[in-house]
Short mmCIF file of C-alpha atoms and ligand atoms in Angstrom, two decimals:
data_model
loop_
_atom_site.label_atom_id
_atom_site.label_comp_id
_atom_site.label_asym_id
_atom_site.label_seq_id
_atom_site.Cartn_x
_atom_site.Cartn_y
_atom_site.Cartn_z
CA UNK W 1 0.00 0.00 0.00
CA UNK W 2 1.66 3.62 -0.87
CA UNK W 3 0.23 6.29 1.31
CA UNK W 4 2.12 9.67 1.48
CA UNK W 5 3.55 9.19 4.93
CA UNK W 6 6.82 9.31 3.58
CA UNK W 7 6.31 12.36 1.98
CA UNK W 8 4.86 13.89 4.60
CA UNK W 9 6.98 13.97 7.91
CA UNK W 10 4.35 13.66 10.65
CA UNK W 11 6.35 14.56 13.18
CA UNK W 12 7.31 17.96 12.69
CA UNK W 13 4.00 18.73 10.45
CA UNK W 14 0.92 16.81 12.05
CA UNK W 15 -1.26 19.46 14.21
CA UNK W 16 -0.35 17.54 17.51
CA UNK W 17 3.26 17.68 17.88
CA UNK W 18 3.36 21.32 16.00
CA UNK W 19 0.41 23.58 16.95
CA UNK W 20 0.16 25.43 20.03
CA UNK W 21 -2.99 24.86 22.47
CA UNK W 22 -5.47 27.15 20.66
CA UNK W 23 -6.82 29.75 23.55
CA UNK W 24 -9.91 32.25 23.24
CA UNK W 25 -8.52 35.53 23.63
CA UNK W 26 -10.70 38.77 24.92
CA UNK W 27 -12.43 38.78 21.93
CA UNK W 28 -16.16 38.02 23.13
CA UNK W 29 -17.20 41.51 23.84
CA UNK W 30 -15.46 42.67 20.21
CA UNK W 31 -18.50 41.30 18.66
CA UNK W 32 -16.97 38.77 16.99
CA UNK W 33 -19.50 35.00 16.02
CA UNK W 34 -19.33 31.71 17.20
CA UNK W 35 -19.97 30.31 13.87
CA UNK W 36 -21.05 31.42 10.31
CA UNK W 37 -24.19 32.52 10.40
CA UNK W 38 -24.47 30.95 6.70
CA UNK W 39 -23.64 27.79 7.87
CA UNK W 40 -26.29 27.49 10.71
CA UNK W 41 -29.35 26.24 8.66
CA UNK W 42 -31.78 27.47 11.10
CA UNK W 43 -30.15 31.19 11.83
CA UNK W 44 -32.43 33.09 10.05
CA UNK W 45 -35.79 31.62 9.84
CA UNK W 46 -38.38 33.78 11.21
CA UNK W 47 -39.36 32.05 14.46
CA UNK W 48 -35.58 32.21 15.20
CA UNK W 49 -35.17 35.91 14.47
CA UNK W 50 -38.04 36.68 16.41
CA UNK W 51 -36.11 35.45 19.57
CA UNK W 52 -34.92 38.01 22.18
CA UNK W 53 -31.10 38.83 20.83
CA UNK W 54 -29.83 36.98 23.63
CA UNK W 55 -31.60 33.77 22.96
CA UNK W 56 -30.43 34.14 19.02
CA UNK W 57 -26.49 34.56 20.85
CA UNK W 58 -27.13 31.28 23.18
CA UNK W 59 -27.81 29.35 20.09
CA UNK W 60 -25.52 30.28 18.10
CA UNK W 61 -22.83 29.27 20.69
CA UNK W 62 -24.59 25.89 21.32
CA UNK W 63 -24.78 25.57 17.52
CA UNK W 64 -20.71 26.12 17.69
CA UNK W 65 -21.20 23.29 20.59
CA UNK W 66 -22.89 20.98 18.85
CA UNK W 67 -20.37 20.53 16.11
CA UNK W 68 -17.67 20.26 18.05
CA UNK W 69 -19.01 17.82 20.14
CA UNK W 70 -20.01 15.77 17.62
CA UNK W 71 -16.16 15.76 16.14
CA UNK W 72 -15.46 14.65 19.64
CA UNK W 73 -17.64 12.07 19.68
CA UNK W 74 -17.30 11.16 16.13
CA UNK W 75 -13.39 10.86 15.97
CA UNK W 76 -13.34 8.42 19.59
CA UNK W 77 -16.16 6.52 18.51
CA UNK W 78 -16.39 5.81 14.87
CA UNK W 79 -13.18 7.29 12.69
CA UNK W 80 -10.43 5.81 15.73
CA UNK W 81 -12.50 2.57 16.29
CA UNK W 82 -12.04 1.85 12.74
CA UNK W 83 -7.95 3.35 12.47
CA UNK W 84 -6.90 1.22 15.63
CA UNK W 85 -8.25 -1.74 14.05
CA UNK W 86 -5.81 -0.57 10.86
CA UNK W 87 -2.92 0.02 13.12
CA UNK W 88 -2.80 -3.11 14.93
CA UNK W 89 -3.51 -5.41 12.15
CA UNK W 90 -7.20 -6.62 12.98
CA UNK W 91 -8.61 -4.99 10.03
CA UNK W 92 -9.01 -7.99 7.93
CA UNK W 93 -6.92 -5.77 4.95
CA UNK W 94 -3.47 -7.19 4.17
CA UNK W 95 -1.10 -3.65 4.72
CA UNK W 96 2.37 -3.11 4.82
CA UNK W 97 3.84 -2.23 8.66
CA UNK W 98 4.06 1.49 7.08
CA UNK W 99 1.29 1.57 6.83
CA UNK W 100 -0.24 0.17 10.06
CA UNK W 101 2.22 3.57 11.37
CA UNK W 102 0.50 5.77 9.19
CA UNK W 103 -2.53 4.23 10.89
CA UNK W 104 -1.40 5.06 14.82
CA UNK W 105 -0.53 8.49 13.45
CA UNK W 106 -4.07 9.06 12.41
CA UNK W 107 -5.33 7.71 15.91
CA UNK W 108 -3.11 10.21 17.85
CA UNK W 109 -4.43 13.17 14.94
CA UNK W 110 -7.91 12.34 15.89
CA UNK W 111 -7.63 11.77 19.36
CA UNK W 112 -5.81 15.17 19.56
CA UNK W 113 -9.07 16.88 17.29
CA UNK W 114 -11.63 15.44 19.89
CA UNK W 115 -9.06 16.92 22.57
CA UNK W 116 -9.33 20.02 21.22
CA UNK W 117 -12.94 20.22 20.50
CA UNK W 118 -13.49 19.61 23.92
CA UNK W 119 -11.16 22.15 25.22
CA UNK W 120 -12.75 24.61 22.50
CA UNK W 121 -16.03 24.13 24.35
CA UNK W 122 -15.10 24.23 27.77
CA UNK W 123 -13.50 27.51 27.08
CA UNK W 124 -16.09 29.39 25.30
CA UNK W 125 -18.42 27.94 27.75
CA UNK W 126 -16.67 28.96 30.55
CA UNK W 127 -16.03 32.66 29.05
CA UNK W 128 -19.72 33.31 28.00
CA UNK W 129 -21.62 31.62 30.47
CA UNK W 130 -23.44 29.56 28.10
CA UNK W 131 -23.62 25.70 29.18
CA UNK W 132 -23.64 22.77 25.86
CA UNK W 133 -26.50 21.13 25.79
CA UNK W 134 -25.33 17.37 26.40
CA UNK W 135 -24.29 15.38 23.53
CA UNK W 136 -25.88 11.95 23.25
CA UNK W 137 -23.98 10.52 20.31
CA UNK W 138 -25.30 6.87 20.69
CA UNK W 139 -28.51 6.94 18.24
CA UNK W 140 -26.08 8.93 15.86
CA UNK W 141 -24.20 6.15 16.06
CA UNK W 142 -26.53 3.04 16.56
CA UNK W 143 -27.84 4.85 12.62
CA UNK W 144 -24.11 4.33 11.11
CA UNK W 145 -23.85 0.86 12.16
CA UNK W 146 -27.58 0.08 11.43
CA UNK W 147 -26.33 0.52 7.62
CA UNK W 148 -23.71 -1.68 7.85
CA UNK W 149 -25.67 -4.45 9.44
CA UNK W 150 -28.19 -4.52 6.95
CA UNK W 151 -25.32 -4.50 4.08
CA UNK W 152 -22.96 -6.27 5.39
CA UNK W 153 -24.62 -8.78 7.81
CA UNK W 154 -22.49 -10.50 9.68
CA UNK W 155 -19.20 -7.96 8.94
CA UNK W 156 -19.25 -5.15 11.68
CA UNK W 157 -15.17 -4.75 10.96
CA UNK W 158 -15.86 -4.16 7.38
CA UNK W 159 -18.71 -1.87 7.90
CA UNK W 160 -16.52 0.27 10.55
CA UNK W 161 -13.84 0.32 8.05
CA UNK W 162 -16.31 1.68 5.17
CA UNK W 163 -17.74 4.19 7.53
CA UNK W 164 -14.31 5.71 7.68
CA UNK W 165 -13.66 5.75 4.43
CA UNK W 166 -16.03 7.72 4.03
CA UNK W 167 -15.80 10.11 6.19
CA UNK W 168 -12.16 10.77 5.82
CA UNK W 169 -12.71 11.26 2.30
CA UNK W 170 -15.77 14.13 2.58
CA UNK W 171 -14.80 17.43 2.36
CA UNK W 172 -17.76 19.70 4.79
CA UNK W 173 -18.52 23.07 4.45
CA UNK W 174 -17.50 23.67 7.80
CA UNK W 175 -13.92 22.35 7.25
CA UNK W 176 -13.62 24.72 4.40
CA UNK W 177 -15.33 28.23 5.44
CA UNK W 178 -15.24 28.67 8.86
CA UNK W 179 -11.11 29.46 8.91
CA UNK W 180 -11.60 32.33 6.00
CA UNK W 181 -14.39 33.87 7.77
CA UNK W 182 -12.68 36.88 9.73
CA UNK W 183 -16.46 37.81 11.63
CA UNK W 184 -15.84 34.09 13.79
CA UNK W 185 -13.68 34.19 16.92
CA UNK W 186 -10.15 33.14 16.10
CA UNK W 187 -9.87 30.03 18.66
CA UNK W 188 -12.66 29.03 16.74
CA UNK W 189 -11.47 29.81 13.02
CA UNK W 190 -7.48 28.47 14.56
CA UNK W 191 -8.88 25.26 15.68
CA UNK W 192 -10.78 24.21 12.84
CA UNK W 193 -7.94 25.44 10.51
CA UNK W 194 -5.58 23.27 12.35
CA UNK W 195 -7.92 20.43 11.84
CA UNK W 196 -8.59 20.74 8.38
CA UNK W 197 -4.89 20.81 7.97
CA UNK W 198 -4.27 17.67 9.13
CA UNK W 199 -7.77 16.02 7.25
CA UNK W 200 -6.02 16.71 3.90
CA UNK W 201 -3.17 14.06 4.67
CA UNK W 202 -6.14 11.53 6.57
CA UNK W 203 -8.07 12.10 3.04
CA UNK W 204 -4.67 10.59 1.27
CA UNK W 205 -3.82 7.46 3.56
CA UNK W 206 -7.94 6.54 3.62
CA UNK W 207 -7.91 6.99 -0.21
CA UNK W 208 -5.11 4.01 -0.38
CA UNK W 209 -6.20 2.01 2.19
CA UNK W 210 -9.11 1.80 0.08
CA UNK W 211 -7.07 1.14 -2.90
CA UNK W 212 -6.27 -1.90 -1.35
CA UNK W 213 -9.04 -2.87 0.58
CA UNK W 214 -11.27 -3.01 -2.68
CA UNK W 215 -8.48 -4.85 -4.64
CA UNK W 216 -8.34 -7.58 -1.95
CA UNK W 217 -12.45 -8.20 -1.96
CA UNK W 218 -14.35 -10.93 -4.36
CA UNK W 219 -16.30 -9.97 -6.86
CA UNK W 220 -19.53 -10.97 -4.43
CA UNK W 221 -18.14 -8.83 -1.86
CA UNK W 222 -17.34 -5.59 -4.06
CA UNK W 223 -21.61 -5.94 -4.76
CA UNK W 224 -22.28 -5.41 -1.32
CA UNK W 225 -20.04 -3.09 -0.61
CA UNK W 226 -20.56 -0.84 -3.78
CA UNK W 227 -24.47 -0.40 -2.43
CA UNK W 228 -23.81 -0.19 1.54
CA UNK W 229 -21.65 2.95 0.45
CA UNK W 230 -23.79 5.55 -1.01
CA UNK W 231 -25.95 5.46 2.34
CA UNK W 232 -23.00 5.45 3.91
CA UNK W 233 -22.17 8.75 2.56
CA UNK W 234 -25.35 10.51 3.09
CA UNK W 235 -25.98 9.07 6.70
CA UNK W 236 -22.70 10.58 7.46
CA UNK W 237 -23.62 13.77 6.08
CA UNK W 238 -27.18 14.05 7.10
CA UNK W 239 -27.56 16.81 10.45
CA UNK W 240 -28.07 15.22 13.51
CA UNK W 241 -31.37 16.69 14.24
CA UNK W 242 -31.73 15.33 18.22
CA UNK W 243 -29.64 18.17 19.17
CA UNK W 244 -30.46 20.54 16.69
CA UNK W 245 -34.35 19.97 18.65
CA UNK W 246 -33.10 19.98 22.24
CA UNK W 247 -31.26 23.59 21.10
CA UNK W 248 -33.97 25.29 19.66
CA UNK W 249 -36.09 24.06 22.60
CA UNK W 250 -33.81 25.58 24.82
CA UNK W 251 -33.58 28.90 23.31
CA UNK W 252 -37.44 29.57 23.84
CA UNK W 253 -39.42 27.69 20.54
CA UNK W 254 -42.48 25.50 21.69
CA UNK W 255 -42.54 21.97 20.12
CA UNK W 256 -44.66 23.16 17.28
CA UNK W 257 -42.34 25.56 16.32
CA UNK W 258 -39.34 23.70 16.83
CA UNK W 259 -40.51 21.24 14.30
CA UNK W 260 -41.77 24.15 11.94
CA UNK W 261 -37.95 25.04 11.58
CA UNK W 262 -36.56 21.74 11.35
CA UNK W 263 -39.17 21.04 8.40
CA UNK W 264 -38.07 24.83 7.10
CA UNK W 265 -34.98 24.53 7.58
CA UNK W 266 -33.31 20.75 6.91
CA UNK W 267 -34.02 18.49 4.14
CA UNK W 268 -34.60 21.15 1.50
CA UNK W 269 -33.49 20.50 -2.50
CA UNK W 270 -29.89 22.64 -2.12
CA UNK W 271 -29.43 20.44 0.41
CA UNK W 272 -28.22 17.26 -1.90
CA UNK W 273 -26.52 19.66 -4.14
CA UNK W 274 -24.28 20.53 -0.63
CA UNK W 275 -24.21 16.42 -0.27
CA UNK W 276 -22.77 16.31 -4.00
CA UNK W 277 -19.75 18.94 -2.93
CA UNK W 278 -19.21 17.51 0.14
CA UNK W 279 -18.84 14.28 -1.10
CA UNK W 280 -16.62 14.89 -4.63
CA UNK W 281 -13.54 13.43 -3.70
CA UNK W 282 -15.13 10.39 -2.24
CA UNK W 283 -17.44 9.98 -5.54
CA UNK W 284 -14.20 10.55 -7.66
CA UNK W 285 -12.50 8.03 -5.44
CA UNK W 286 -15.05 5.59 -6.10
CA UNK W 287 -14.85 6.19 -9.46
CA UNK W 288 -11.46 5.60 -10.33
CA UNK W 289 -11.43 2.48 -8.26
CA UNK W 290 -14.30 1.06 -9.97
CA UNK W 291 -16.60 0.69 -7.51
CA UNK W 292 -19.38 2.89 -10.14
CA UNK W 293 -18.84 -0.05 -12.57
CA UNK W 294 -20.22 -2.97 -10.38
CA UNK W 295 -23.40 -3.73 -10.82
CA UNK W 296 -26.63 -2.05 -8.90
CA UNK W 297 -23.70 0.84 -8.06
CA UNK W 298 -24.94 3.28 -10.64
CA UNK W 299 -28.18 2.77 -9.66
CA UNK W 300 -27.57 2.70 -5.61
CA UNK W 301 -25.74 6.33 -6.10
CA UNK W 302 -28.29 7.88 -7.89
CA UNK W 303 -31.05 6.91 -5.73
CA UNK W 304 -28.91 8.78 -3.21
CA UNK W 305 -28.80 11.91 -4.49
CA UNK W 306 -25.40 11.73 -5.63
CA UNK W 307 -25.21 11.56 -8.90
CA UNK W 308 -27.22 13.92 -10.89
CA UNK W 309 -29.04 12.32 -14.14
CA UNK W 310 -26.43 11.53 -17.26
CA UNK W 311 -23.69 13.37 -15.53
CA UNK W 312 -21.35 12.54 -12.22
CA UNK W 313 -19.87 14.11 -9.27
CA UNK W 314 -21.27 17.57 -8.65
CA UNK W 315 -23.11 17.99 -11.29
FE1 LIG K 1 -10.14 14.57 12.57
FE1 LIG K 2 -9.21 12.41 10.03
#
């Protein structure tokens, strides 16, 4: 397997042995966001802006909560269950020892990002007074692998492996926007710069390692693997609406209107061209590899929303 560790020297470049502890500086009373206001779907629907200013503030620091406690979550419980299984050789994919380095390079990356998110949290929190709603990442979770057991029954390894896959090669909004936008608080716009940094080389090594993952499957296999991944992909870019509810709850809505902003605000047409961006590297990935070409593939990606009719990728 040829990943770019070698190219790359991890330990003078990766986020955890270079970049300083991120801290929020005395910039809370400057005015400056928690989060693009562009990328919190519900920011400017009516029932929102009709909140008292201080409710509208509240959320959109929990809405800044929310994503970094699901990267928290997320990188312990889904991307580094899969990577340790990579590093130490129980992944069921025949790797070179490089490789399973690369692999415990990744696991210290990630479990430095949920580190961080965490900190993130606990500092804003602390600073503005504003408590996280708790995180209950288990149904989030329990979703993921529900795919995987109805694809691949019988193959929770494989599944976990796909999952990550996946993930590691999407490419979110948030990854990409929140470090240029200059109106966000720089502990905020630092730490998900940092993280994005070290994504790019994750995208790389996951890219490989499913190189050779697919090239070590049978032609039965490849089948079932070629239609667990477009859900995959969308399950792992679909909004976690639990907290998104318990937020807006919080903040003042009733339950009618709570669910008058989800259904305003979430699922909506623009939303699968977002899907299609997010997930361009994956689909080209998937491409190349051949993974389009087995049968019921075509078929399973469109019905996804992910490719658009006569035409792939973006569209
Ligand atoms: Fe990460
Ligand atoms: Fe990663």
């Amino acid at each position: 397997m040829n990943t770019d560790g070698g190219e790359r020297d991890w330990y003078a470049k990766a986020g955890v042995r270079r970049d300083p502890r991120r801290l929020l500086r005395d910039e809370l009373r400057s005015g400056r966001l928690y989060f693009p206001p562009a990328l919190i779907p519900y920011g400017a629907h009516p029932l929102v802006r009709a909140l008292p200013a201080r409710a509208q503030e509240a959320l959109a620091a929990r809405h800044l909560f929310q994503y970094l406690g699901f990267t928290t979550h997320f990188e312990t419980q889904v991307v580094n269950r899969a990577t340790q299984l990579i590093a130490t050789g129980g992944c069921g994919v025949d790797i070179t020892a490089d490789a399973r380095l690369d692999a415990f390079r990744i696991y210290c990356d990630e479990g430095y990002h949920a580190l961080y998110s965490f900190d993130v949290i606990r500092q804003i929190a602390d600073a503005c007074g504003v408590e996280p709603v708790p995180y209950v990442f288990t149904p989030f979770r329990a979703a993921l692998d529900a795919i995987g057991a109805e694809a691949l029954p019988g193959q929770p390894v494989l599944a976990q492996l796909l999952q990550v896959v996946v993930f590691e090669t999407l490419v979110t909004a948030i990854l990409s926007e929140v470090p240029k936008d200059e109106r966000v608080l720089g502990v905020v716009r630092q730490t998900v710069r940092d993280h994005a940094r070290d994504e790019g080389w994750h995208h790389a090594f996951f890219a490989g390692f499913f190189r050779e993952l697919w090239a070590q499957n049978s032609p039965a296999q490849r089948v079932r693997i070629a239609r667990c991944l477009p859900r995959l992909i969308r399950s792992s870019l679909l909004p976690d609406l639990r907290p998104v509810r318990a937020m807006l709850s919080i903040a003042g809505l009733g339950a009618a209107q709570v669910e008058e902003v989800v259904a305003d605000c979430y699922g909506r047409a623009g939303d699968q061209r977002g899907t299609r961006v997010a997930a361009r590297h994956a689909l080209r990935l998937f491409e190349e590899t051949g993974v389009l070409a087995v049968e019921g593939a075509r078929g399973a990606f469109h019905a996804a929303g992910l490719l658009t009719d006569g035409k792939e990728g973006v569209g």
